[in-house]
Amino acid sequence: MQGSFLCRFTGSNIGLKVLMALTGIVLSLFVLAHVSGNLLMFAGEAKMNGYAHMLKASAMVLWGARSVLLASVLLHVYSAIKLYKRRGDARPVGYGLKQPHGSTYAARTMIWSGPILALFIVYHLLHFTVGAAHPKFDEHNAYQNVVVGFSSIPVVAAYLIAMACLCLHLSHGVWSLMQTIGINRPNWECALRKVAIGYAVIICAGFVSIPLGVLFHIVK
Amino acid sequence: MSAENLSLTLKIWRQKNAASTGAFETYAMKDVSTHMSFLEMLDVLNEKLITEGKDPVAFDHDCREGICGTCGMMINGRPHGPMKATTTCQLHLRSFKDGDTIVIEPFRARAFPVLRDLVVDRASFDRIIQAGGFISANTGSAPEANSMPVPKHVSDEAMNAAACIGCGACVASCPNAAAMLFTGAKMSHLGLLPQGQPERFDRAIAMVQQMDAEGFGHCTNAAECTEACPKEIPIEMIAKMNRDYLRATIRGPHAKVTGGGGP
Amino acid sequence: MELKSNAPAGPIETSWERHKSDMKLVNPANRRKYTVLMVGTGLAGAAAAATLSEQGYNVKSFCYQDSPRRAHSIAAQGGINAAKNYANDGDSVYRLFYDTVKGGDYRARERNVYRLAQISVNIIDQCVAQGVPFAREYSGYLTNRSFGGTQVARTFYARGQTGQQLLLGAYSALSRQIASNRVTMYPRTEMLDLIVVDGRARGIITRNMVTGKVESHLGDAVVLATGGYGNVFYLSTNAKGCNTSAIWRAYKKGAAMGNPCYTQIHPTCIPVSGDYQSKLTLMSESLRNDGRIWVPKEKGDKRPADQIPEDARDYYLERRYPAFGNLVPRDVASRAAKAACDEGRGVGPTGLGVYLDFADAIKRLGANVIGEKYGNLLEMYQRITGENPYKVPMRIFPAIHYTMGGTWVDYNLMSTIPGLFVAGEANFSDHGANRLGASALMQGLADGYFVLPYTLANYLASTKQEKVAADHAEVRKAEGEVGDRVKKLLGIKGKRTVDSFHRELGKICWDYCGMARNKKGLETALQRIPALREEFWKNVTVTGSNEEINMALEKAGRVADFLEFGELMCLDALERNESCGGHFREEHATPEGEAKRDDDKFAHVAAWEYAGPDKKPVRNVEPLTFDYVHPTQRSYK
Ligand SMILES: Cc1cc2nc3c(=O)[nH]c(=O)nc-3n(C[C@H](O)[C@H](O)[C@H](O)COP(=O)(O)OP(=O)(O)OC[C@H]3O[C@@H](n4cnc5c(N)ncnc54)[C@H](O)[C@@H]3O)c2cc1C
Ligand code: HEM
Ligand code: HEM
Ligand code: SF4
Ligand code: F3S
Ligand code: FES
């Protein structure tokens, strides 16, 4: 790690955290955009499919976006794994009794909600993008894919669990990244934490509304 | 037995030295006064052990008034015990109930190796300060004190950060054994003041590097440290450190921070 | 033994300047050839180590704590004096000098005190440059408060943690030098003896408190900045580890001990609550700025404070000392509290306490202002006692707090052993028979930053000495003695714990050599202490071995020294047959019960010289002259 200054930065704990935060920002913005688009499900088949086609209009833009996303997920996971390993090194002998105090449930479960999300993403891609995990996949009709996909209760349940994890992950993650890149200031903490929770809840509520909408036949 | 007295069961970590593995041992404490401090209770236990010819429980302490930062142990899973903003030496038994079992173990982190029983080695903190936790002002070089006014709110915030006693409870409580709050507090103290500006960014890099080299963990912003901190150092000190470190990285390093002075 | 103060004659205003120009210097290129052994990392030790290293000397620093940052200076709350006159209320170097000499009841060396007052100004500059966050006005300029015993506001402070902030400043300067490798730091290392070769201090013997290894360190000069000996009383406001071992070992090697009977009682401490009590907690005396001290007028009035009406309360300080009121010097305030309790008017379960009441101040200024000024102190009180001082008046009682006595040093801070310098609270200091509040921090830093770096250089420059070999006979002998003593302590295997001896010694000292002393009591103490010491060496029990962390063994060594020191303290108190400052002999009181000096017989420093085991030490005398501040009966009416 000698030599390059940037190398040293990315090797350091804070550097890795910043990497995680920057990729976290990309991912957080992606889910915001994704949920906004997906809510077109409530606007009817034409609008939704129009939007889906628009996204794929240019292969360059599509693959550009996909590579940014993929890189972000990979870097995010890379830094998560690397830091998690260091965590074990930093306290080789654990406590006989440790009572968490001051941390939120979401903060303590980042290491669970994250990987669950990773598994979800794989499944989700097979479900709606590749279609391999979809009973009646139609590459050109995203609307129908969703409606059909969510007609199965176990699938909806899996999505709801994943959204709960996303909500937890974001509710701590967004606050955490603002701390990591140094946005927090004296007396701001309370507000920043609320922003994070608000962001997480809004996004997840949006996502959740779709499978539930399908299940309860609001979206047909 | 009056309401002022308690009987307690203590489960204390006993470990002969750094090389050996330790284990919990159980001791019964009968009829101890609620006015007694936690360390005084351990004194009483130790007096008993010594008269029985057994090794007393080793624990660090000095000032016993919450300022030197020497004392510190995990008490029922929390550094310095259940009371907020209180060091172990200032904790009194009125915080416990008759019949309670109290689990006592050392602060645990790779950078804080256990030396004996409840005594840990926190020299890693000293080395973080040596790496850059200072303003290089040789004796005699100082200008008249009032020649540089410092806005009161800046000075007050610097004081909030400077209140850190270096006890290590932040590390002990942190799920990742990170020293972010300690390091952030010192860096903020100096980085806020006008006197600390010239070395601000080099200091950030030097101290962060040392923190990593000592084997402290990273920060997941869990905020357990702030809760455990007897001086209630606020978590924004960590944000400030991150900010300074980021800015220093983007800006690139300047001269290396050195010991300076002398021929 | 001849005691030469070496203080320059001539006009006092220029004596330090002239002395500095007369002193020899060491060529910068030669400085790294010298090694200074610095025992103690408090304000005095850390400041001196950092400064000497900045100048280019090699320094080895020692402290018994796990980090130099934890030296007991950290605990000082109230503030540090300096003659800046920022308050524009008539302060000056001369007035600080005058107040200190007067406050010390005319038992200090004038020229030292003048130098201290002069240097005070530079200390503040230096500390601010290091980033010490002293309290400021909204304008951004430094603010001051007043402290007991003075009528000007000259005290700089950093909330209630001034000592902490000053020490962290010195510690950071020290840390910077440790990083530069010119200072080698030895934490968890206790000095157990001094090595004297050819009459000069050349090294120390230490014990590594983790491994038990006994080692010798050799150098060109030794500095002891090891703090005060208040713990001879067992219960005091000092940290548990504070000890007299370093200066006591030096005493036994020939460094005369100055005025050991000058001990200071602090009037505002939290009262004792039970016999398990391990230490006393100080409440900063700055509380007396706004708190009012009172006891019930009637004996045995056991009503809760809020049920005692105004006309049944005796604000005894305001009544007896209208000019200074609650701000009389510490000794006066302490004795007045004792007198009230002796009359049976004390408050609290033990009857050993007086009220310190903020009710009026809260009414006048509001709870917020009081909280801002004293918040952390009031919280600390609540943590310890479980009572809320915003609602119930605090209970306070005097406790041992500071020791003015210590190793005798000349104007250059050198003891009677050439090459052995003593700084900070460890020396017999500039405070005479009583120290004013906020002056110890000033003295520690003055010694460390601005005096020793000159006077020590002068010594090194004017002394030619050979390197001492590691196997020199004196080194071997001292190492052997230390090892034997440790073995002896471990081998007694008696029945009583070290603490039980320490407690008993403390009680003897407090009862007979505490706030008020008399001939009969001191004679009793002088019989009981040697008897206790004898029992200690027959019946103490120390568990474990040397080669491990052994806190019982550490304590045993310290208490063994206290058992010898305590006797000397009582002897000094007995032979100083007058009252002055903190030394109050009941036989010598004015009709109003104030300390009555005897300037004809006792206007001198008593410097005790060790004469050998079981021999009465020799009382040497350094006469004090007062060319500027003429002794009068102190009056704070
Ligand atoms: C509670 C309290 C409050 C105070 N408040 C004020 C105040 O507001 N203003 C003021 O001016 N003064 C105050 N004082 C007094 C002042 O704090 C001390 O007098 C001063 O700090 C002493 O500094 P020092 O450097 O001489 O010694 P210390 O800070 O006591 O340092 C002693 C050093 O010597 C080391 N040491 C001791 N023995 C050995 C040994 N045998 N071997 C190796 N190392 C050893 C210790 O490890 C330590 O590093 C207060 C004192 C107390 C107790
Ligand atoms: C795809 C959706 C995801 C989003 C939107 C997301 C977002 C975030 C954000 C914003 C952070 C905070 C960064 C910081 O503290 O600076 C974070 C942290 C983290 N993420 Fe993710 N993440 C996602 C997926 C994952 C996945 C798939 C994993 C699996 C390994 C993961 C694991 C973690 C971990 C371990 C942390 C650190 C814990 C912490 O900072 O408290 N995340 N994530
Ligand atoms: C219930 C909520 C969700 C619904 C209904 C949904 C729906 C869809 C659909 C229909 C597609 C396919 C688009 C297309 O190929 O035309 C898709 C793609 C995708 N979704 Fe979701 N999604 C949901 C939640 C999520 C979440 C929470 C994440 C991330 C954590 C996510 C990440 C992705 C990704 C990465 C793609 C692939 C984009 C691409 O083609 O590159 N989705 N989603
Ligand atoms: S930040 Fe708080 S918990 Fe950590 S060392 Fe400082 S005082 Fe102790
Ligand atoms: S608890 Fe640990 S994770 Fe960060 S916020 Fe505190 S250092
Ligand atoms: S012993 Fe000093 S802080 Fe607890």
PDB file of C-alpha atoms and ligand atoms in Angstrom, chain B residues 80 125 163-171 181-183 185 225 228-233, chain C residues 69, ligand 4:
ATOM      1  CA  HIS B  80     -18.543   2.053  32.612  1.00  0.00           C
ATOM      2  CA  PHE B 125      -4.300   5.755  21.940  1.00  0.00           C
ATOM      3  CA  ALA B 163     -13.253  16.956  27.031  1.00  0.00           C
ATOM      4  CA  CYS B 164     -12.357  13.401  25.967  1.00  0.00           C
ATOM      5  CA  ILE B 165     -10.553  11.583  28.777  1.00  0.00           C
ATOM      6  CA  GLY B 166      -9.069   8.848  26.614  1.00  0.00           C
ATOM      7  CA  CYS B 167     -10.748   6.075  28.551  1.00  0.00           C
ATOM      8  CA  GLY B 168     -11.424   3.814  25.596  1.00  0.00           C
ATOM      9  CA  ALA B 169     -15.092   3.184  26.340  1.00  0.00           C
ATOM     10  CA  CYS B 170     -15.904   4.206  22.791  1.00  0.00           C
ATOM     11  CA  VAL B 171     -13.731   1.402  21.451  1.00  0.00           C
ATOM     12  CA  LEU B 181     -14.819   8.837  18.475  1.00  0.00           C
ATOM     13  CA  PHE B 182     -11.549   9.208  20.344  1.00  0.00           C
ATOM     14  CA  THR B 183      -9.598  10.138  17.240  1.00  0.00           C
ATOM     15  CA  ALA B 185     -12.583  14.179  19.162  1.00  0.00           C
ATOM     16  CA  CYS B 225     -19.644   5.006  21.319  1.00  0.00           C
ATOM     17  CA  ALA B 228     -21.013   4.901  26.209  1.00  0.00           C
ATOM     18  CA  CYS B 229     -18.764   7.961  26.309  1.00  0.00           C
ATOM     19  CA  PRO B 230     -18.563   9.311  29.840  1.00  0.00           C
ATOM     20  CA  LYS B 231     -17.944  12.778  28.427  1.00  0.00           C
ATOM     21  CA  GLU B 232     -20.741  12.499  25.850  1.00  0.00           C
ATOM     22  CA  ILE B 233     -18.491  13.345  22.942  1.00  0.00           C
TER      23      ILE B 233
ATOM     24  CA  ARG C  69      -1.859  11.990  29.872  1.00  0.00           C
TER      25      ARG C  69
HETATM   26  S1  SF4 D   4     -14.314   9.660  23.229  1.00  0.00           S
HETATM   27 FE1  SF4 D   4     -15.377   9.318  25.161  1.00  0.00          FE
HETATM   28  S2  SF4 D   4     -15.358   7.093  25.405  1.00  0.00           S
HETATM   29 FE2  SF4 D   4     -13.836   7.568  23.867  1.00  0.00          FE
HETATM   30  S3  SF4 D   4     -11.928   7.770  24.960  1.00  0.00           S
HETATM   31 FE3  SF4 D   4     -12.798   9.819  24.814  1.00  0.00          FE
HETATM   32  S4  SF4 D   4     -13.953  10.032  26.684  1.00  0.00           S
HETATM   33 FE4  SF4 D   4     -13.574   7.846  26.498  1.00  0.00          FE
END
